[in-house]
Short mmCIF file of C-alpha atoms and ligand atoms in Angstrom, two decimals:
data_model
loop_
_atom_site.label_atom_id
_atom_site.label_comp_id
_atom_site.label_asym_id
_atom_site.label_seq_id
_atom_site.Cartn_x
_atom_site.Cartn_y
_atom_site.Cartn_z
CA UNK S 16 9.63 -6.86 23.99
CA UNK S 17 5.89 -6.65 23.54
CA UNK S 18 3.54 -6.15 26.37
CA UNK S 19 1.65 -9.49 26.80
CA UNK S 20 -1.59 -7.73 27.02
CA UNK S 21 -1.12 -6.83 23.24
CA UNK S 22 0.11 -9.80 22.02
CA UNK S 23 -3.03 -11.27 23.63
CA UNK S 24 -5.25 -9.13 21.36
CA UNK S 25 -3.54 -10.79 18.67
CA UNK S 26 -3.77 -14.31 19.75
CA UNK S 27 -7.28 -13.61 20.92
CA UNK S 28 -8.67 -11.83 18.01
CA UNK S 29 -11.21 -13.72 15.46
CA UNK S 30 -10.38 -11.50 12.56
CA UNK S 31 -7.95 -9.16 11.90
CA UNK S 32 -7.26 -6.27 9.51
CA UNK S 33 -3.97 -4.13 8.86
CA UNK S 34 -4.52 -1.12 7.61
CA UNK S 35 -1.55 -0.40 6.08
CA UNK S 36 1.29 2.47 3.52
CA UNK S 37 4.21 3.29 2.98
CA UNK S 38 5.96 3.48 6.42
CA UNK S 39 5.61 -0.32 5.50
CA UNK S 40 7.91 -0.41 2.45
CA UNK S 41 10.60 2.40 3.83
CA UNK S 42 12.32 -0.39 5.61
CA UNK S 43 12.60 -2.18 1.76
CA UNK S 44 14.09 0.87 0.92
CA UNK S 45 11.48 1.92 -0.73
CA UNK S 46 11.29 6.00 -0.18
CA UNK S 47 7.59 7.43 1.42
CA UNK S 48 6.94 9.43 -1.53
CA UNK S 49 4.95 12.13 0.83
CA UNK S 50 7.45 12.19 3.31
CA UNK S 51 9.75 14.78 4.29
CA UNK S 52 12.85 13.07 2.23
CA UNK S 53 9.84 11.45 -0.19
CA UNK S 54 10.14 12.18 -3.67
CA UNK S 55 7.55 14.77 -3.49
CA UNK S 56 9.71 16.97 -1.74
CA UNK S 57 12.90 16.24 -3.85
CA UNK S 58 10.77 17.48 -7.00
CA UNK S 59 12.73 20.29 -8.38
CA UNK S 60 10.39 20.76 -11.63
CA UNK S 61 7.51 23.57 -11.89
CA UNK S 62 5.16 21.17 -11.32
CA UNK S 63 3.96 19.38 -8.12
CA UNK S 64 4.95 15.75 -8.04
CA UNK S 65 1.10 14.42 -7.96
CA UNK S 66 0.69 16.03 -11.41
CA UNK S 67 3.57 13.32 -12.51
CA UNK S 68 1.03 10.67 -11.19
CA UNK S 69 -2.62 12.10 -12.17
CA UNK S 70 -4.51 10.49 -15.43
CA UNK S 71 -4.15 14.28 -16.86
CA UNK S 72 -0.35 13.55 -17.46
CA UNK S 73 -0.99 9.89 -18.94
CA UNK S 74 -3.20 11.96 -21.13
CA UNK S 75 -1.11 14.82 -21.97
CA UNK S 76 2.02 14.08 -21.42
CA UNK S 77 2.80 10.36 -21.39
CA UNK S 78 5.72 10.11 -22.50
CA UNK S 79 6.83 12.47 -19.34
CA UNK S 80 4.02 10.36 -17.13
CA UNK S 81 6.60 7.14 -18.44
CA UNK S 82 9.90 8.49 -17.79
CA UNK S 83 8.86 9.95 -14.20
CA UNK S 84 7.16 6.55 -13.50
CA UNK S 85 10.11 4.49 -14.32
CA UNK S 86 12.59 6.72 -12.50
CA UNK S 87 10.68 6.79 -9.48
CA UNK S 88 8.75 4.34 -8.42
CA UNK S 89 9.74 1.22 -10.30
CA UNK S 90 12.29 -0.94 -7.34
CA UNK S 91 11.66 -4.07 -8.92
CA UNK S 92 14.33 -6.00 -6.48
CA UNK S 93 13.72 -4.86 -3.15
CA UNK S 94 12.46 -7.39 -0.62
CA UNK S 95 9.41 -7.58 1.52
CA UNK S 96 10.49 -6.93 5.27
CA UNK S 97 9.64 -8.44 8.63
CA UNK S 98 6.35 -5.77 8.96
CA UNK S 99 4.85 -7.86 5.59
CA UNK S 100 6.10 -10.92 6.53
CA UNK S 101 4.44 -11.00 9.61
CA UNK S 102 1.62 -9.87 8.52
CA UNK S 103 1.68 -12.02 5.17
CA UNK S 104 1.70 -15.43 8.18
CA UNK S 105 -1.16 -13.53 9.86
CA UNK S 106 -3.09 -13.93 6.68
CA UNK S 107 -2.03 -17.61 6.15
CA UNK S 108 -2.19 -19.15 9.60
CA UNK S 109 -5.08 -17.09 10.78
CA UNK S 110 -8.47 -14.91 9.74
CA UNK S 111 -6.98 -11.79 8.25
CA UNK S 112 -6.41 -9.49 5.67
CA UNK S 113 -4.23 -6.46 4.45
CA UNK S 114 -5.33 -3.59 3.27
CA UNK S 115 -2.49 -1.73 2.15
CA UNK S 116 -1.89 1.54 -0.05
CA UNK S 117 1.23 0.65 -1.06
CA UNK S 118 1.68 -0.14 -4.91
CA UNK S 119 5.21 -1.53 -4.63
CA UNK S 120 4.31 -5.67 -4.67
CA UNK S 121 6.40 -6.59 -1.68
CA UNK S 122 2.63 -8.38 0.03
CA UNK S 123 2.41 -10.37 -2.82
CA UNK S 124 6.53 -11.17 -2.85
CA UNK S 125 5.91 -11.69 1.04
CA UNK S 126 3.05 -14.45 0.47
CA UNK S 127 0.31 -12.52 1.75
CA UNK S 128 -2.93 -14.68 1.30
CA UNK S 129 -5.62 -12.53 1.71
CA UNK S 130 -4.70 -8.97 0.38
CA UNK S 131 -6.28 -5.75 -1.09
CA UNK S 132 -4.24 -3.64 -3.00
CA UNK S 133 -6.35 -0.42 -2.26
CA UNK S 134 -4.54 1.55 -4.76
CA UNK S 135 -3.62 -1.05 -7.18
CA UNK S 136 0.16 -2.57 -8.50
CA UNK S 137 2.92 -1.11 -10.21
CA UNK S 138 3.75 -4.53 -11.90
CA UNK S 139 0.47 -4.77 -13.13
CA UNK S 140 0.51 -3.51 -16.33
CA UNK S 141 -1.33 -3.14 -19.18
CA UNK S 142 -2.07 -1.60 -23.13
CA UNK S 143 -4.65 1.45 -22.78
CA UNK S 144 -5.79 0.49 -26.52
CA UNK S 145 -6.34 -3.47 -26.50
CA UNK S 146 -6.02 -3.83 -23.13
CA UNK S 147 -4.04 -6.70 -22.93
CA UNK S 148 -1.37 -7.44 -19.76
CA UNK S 149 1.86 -6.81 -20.39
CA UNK S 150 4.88 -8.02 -18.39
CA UNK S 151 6.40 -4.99 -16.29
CA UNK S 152 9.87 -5.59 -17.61
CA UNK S 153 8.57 -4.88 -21.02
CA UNK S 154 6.90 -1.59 -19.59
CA UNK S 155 10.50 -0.33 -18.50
CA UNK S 156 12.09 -1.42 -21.90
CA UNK S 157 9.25 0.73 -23.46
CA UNK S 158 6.53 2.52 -23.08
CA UNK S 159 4.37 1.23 -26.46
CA UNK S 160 2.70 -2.43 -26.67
CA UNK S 161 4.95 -4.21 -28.96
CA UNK S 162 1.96 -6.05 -30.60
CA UNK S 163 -0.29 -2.37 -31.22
CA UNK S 164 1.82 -0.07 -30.87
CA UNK S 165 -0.53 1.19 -27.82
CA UNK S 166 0.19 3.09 -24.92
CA UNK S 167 1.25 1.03 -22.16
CA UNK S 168 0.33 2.17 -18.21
CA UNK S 169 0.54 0.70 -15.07
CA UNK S 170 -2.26 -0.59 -13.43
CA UNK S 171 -2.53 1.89 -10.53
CA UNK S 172 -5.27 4.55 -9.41
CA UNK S 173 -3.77 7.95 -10.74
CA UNK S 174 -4.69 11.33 -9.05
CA UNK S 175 -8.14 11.93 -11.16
CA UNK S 176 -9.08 8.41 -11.14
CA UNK S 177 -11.60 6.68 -9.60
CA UNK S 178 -10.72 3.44 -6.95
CA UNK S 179 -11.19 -0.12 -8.37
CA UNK S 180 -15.15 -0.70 -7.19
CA UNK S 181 -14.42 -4.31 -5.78
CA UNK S 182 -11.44 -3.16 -3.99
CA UNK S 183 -13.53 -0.60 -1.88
CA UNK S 184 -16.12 -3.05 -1.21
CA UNK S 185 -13.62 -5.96 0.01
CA UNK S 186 -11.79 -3.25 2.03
CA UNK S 187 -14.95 -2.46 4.07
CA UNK S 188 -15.95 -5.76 4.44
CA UNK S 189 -12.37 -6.81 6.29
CA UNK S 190 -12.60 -3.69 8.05
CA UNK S 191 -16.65 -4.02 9.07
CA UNK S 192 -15.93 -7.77 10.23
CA UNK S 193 -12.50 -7.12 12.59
CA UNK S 194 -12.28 -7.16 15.91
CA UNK S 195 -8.82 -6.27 15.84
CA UNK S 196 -7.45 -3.25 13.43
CA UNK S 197 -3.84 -2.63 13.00
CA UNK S 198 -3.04 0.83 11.18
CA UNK S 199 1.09 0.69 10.66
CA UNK S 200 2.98 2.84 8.01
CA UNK S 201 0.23 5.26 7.54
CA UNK S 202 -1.10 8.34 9.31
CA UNK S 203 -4.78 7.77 8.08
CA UNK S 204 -4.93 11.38 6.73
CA UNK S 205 -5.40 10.45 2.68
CA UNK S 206 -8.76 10.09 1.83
CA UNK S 207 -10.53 8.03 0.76
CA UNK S 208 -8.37 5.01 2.62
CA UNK S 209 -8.62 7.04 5.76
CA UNK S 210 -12.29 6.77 5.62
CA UNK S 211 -12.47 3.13 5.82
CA UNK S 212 -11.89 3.41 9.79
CA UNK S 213 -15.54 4.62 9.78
CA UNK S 214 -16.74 1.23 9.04
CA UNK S 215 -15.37 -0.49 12.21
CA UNK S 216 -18.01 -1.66 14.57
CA UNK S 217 -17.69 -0.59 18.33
CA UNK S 218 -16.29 -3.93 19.31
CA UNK S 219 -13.51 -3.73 17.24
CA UNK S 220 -9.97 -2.79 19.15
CA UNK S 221 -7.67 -0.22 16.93
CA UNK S 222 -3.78 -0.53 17.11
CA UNK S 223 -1.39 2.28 15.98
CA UNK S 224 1.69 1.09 15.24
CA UNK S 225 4.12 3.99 14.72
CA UNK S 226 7.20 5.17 16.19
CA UNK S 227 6.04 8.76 16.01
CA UNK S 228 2.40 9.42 18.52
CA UNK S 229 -0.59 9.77 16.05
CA UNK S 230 -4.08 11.66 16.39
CA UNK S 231 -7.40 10.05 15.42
CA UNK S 232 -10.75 11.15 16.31
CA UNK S 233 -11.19 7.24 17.40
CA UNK S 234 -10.40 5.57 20.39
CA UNK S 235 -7.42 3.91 19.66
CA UNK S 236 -4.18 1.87 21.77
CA UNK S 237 -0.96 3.68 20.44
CA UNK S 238 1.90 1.28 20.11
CA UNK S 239 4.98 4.02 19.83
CA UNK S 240 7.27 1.98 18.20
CA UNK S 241 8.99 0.81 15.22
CA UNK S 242 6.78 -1.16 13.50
CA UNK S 243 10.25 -3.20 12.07
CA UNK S 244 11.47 -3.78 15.73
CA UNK S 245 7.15 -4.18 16.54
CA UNK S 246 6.67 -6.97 14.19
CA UNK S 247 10.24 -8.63 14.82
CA UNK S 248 8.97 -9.64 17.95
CA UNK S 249 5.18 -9.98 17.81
CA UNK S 250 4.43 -13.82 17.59
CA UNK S 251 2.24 -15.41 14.57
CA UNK S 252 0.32 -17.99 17.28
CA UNK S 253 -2.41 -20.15 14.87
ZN1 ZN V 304 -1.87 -3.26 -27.14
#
């Protein structure tokens, strides 16, 4: 059961923000790939796994850059859970928006209205030499653009790259406006998304949502909990 004082700060609050990453998506099955069973970790060639996902493999080596891609990180059927459903009716019966790190689609399969995809979307993708979009199915059939024979990527910020400039700027604006944050699924230790806490004003409240306790430098309420069993239960009140 939730305490009533914090589903008060939800019902009460004028606009919110989650801050959210993977922790989100491992209840879709989707694996955290810097976790401790993350695919990271269950690397077993010479190279560390962010190389696989850096702009200096697309360059290099991308046909190795496509066949880790579409091994790993493509789950084109799992299902958004309760955490983004939740917070998908958040965003459509209420002021708020989620900011999320997570590449995998399941806010935008879960509804969500108002959403920044900090790090872009897998399914996005797109020809690196006319630039046209290209369906995602056609990206795992192959990895040239059937029409030029181009090089075909997803539409994702690789280790190397640089963030999507209106992304950053709608990502401090939610945060900068909230008076209620909600960090679940994410430790806040990856720059630059960790960095966007820094643009909260002093009235906003700040939520941890996380079944193991967490360490900011910020005064924050920690919810120790799963944020599945969290969200099951917290009420969407318009
Ligand atoms: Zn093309």
């Amino acid at each position: 059961m939730i305490d009533q004082k914090i589903q008060d700060l939800f019902d009460n609050a004028k606009k919110i923000v989650f801050l959210t990453g993977a922790g989100v998506s491992t209840a879709s099955g989707i694996p955290d790939y810097r976790s401790k069973n993350g695919l990271y970790t269950n690397d077993k060639s010479d190279k560390p796994a962010e190389y696989y996902l850096s702009a200096d493999c697309l360059r290099d080596e991308p046909k190795v850059f496509y066949q880790y891609e579409k091994s790993n990180m493509y789950y084109p059927d799992a299902k958004p859970n309760v955490i983004h459903e939740k917070q998908a009716a958040f965003t459509q019966k209420r002021d708020a928006v989620v900011v999320t790190q997570n590449i995998d689609s399941l806010y935008r399969k879960a509804g969500t209205k108002h959403l920044v995809e900090f790090h872009g979307n897998l399914y996005n993708v797109y020809c690196q030499k006319c630039r046209k979009k290209v369906d995602y199915r056609e990206y795992l059939k192959s990895m040239y653009h059937r029409n030029c024979g181009g090089i075909l990527r997803p539409d994702i910020v690789l280790y190397g790259e640089g963030l999507n400039p209106s992304a950053i700027s709608q990502s401090i604006k939610a945060v900068s406006e909230a008076d209620l944050i909600v960090i679940v699924g994410t430790s806040m230790r990856v720059y630059p998304f960790a960095g966007l806490i820094d643009y909260r004003t002093n009235h906003a409240t700040v939520l941890a949502v996380n079944e193991e306790q967490l360490s900011f430098s910020f005064p924050f309420t920690m919810i120790k909990e799963n944020a599945v069993d969290f969200f099951d239960d917290l009420k969407v009140n318009a």
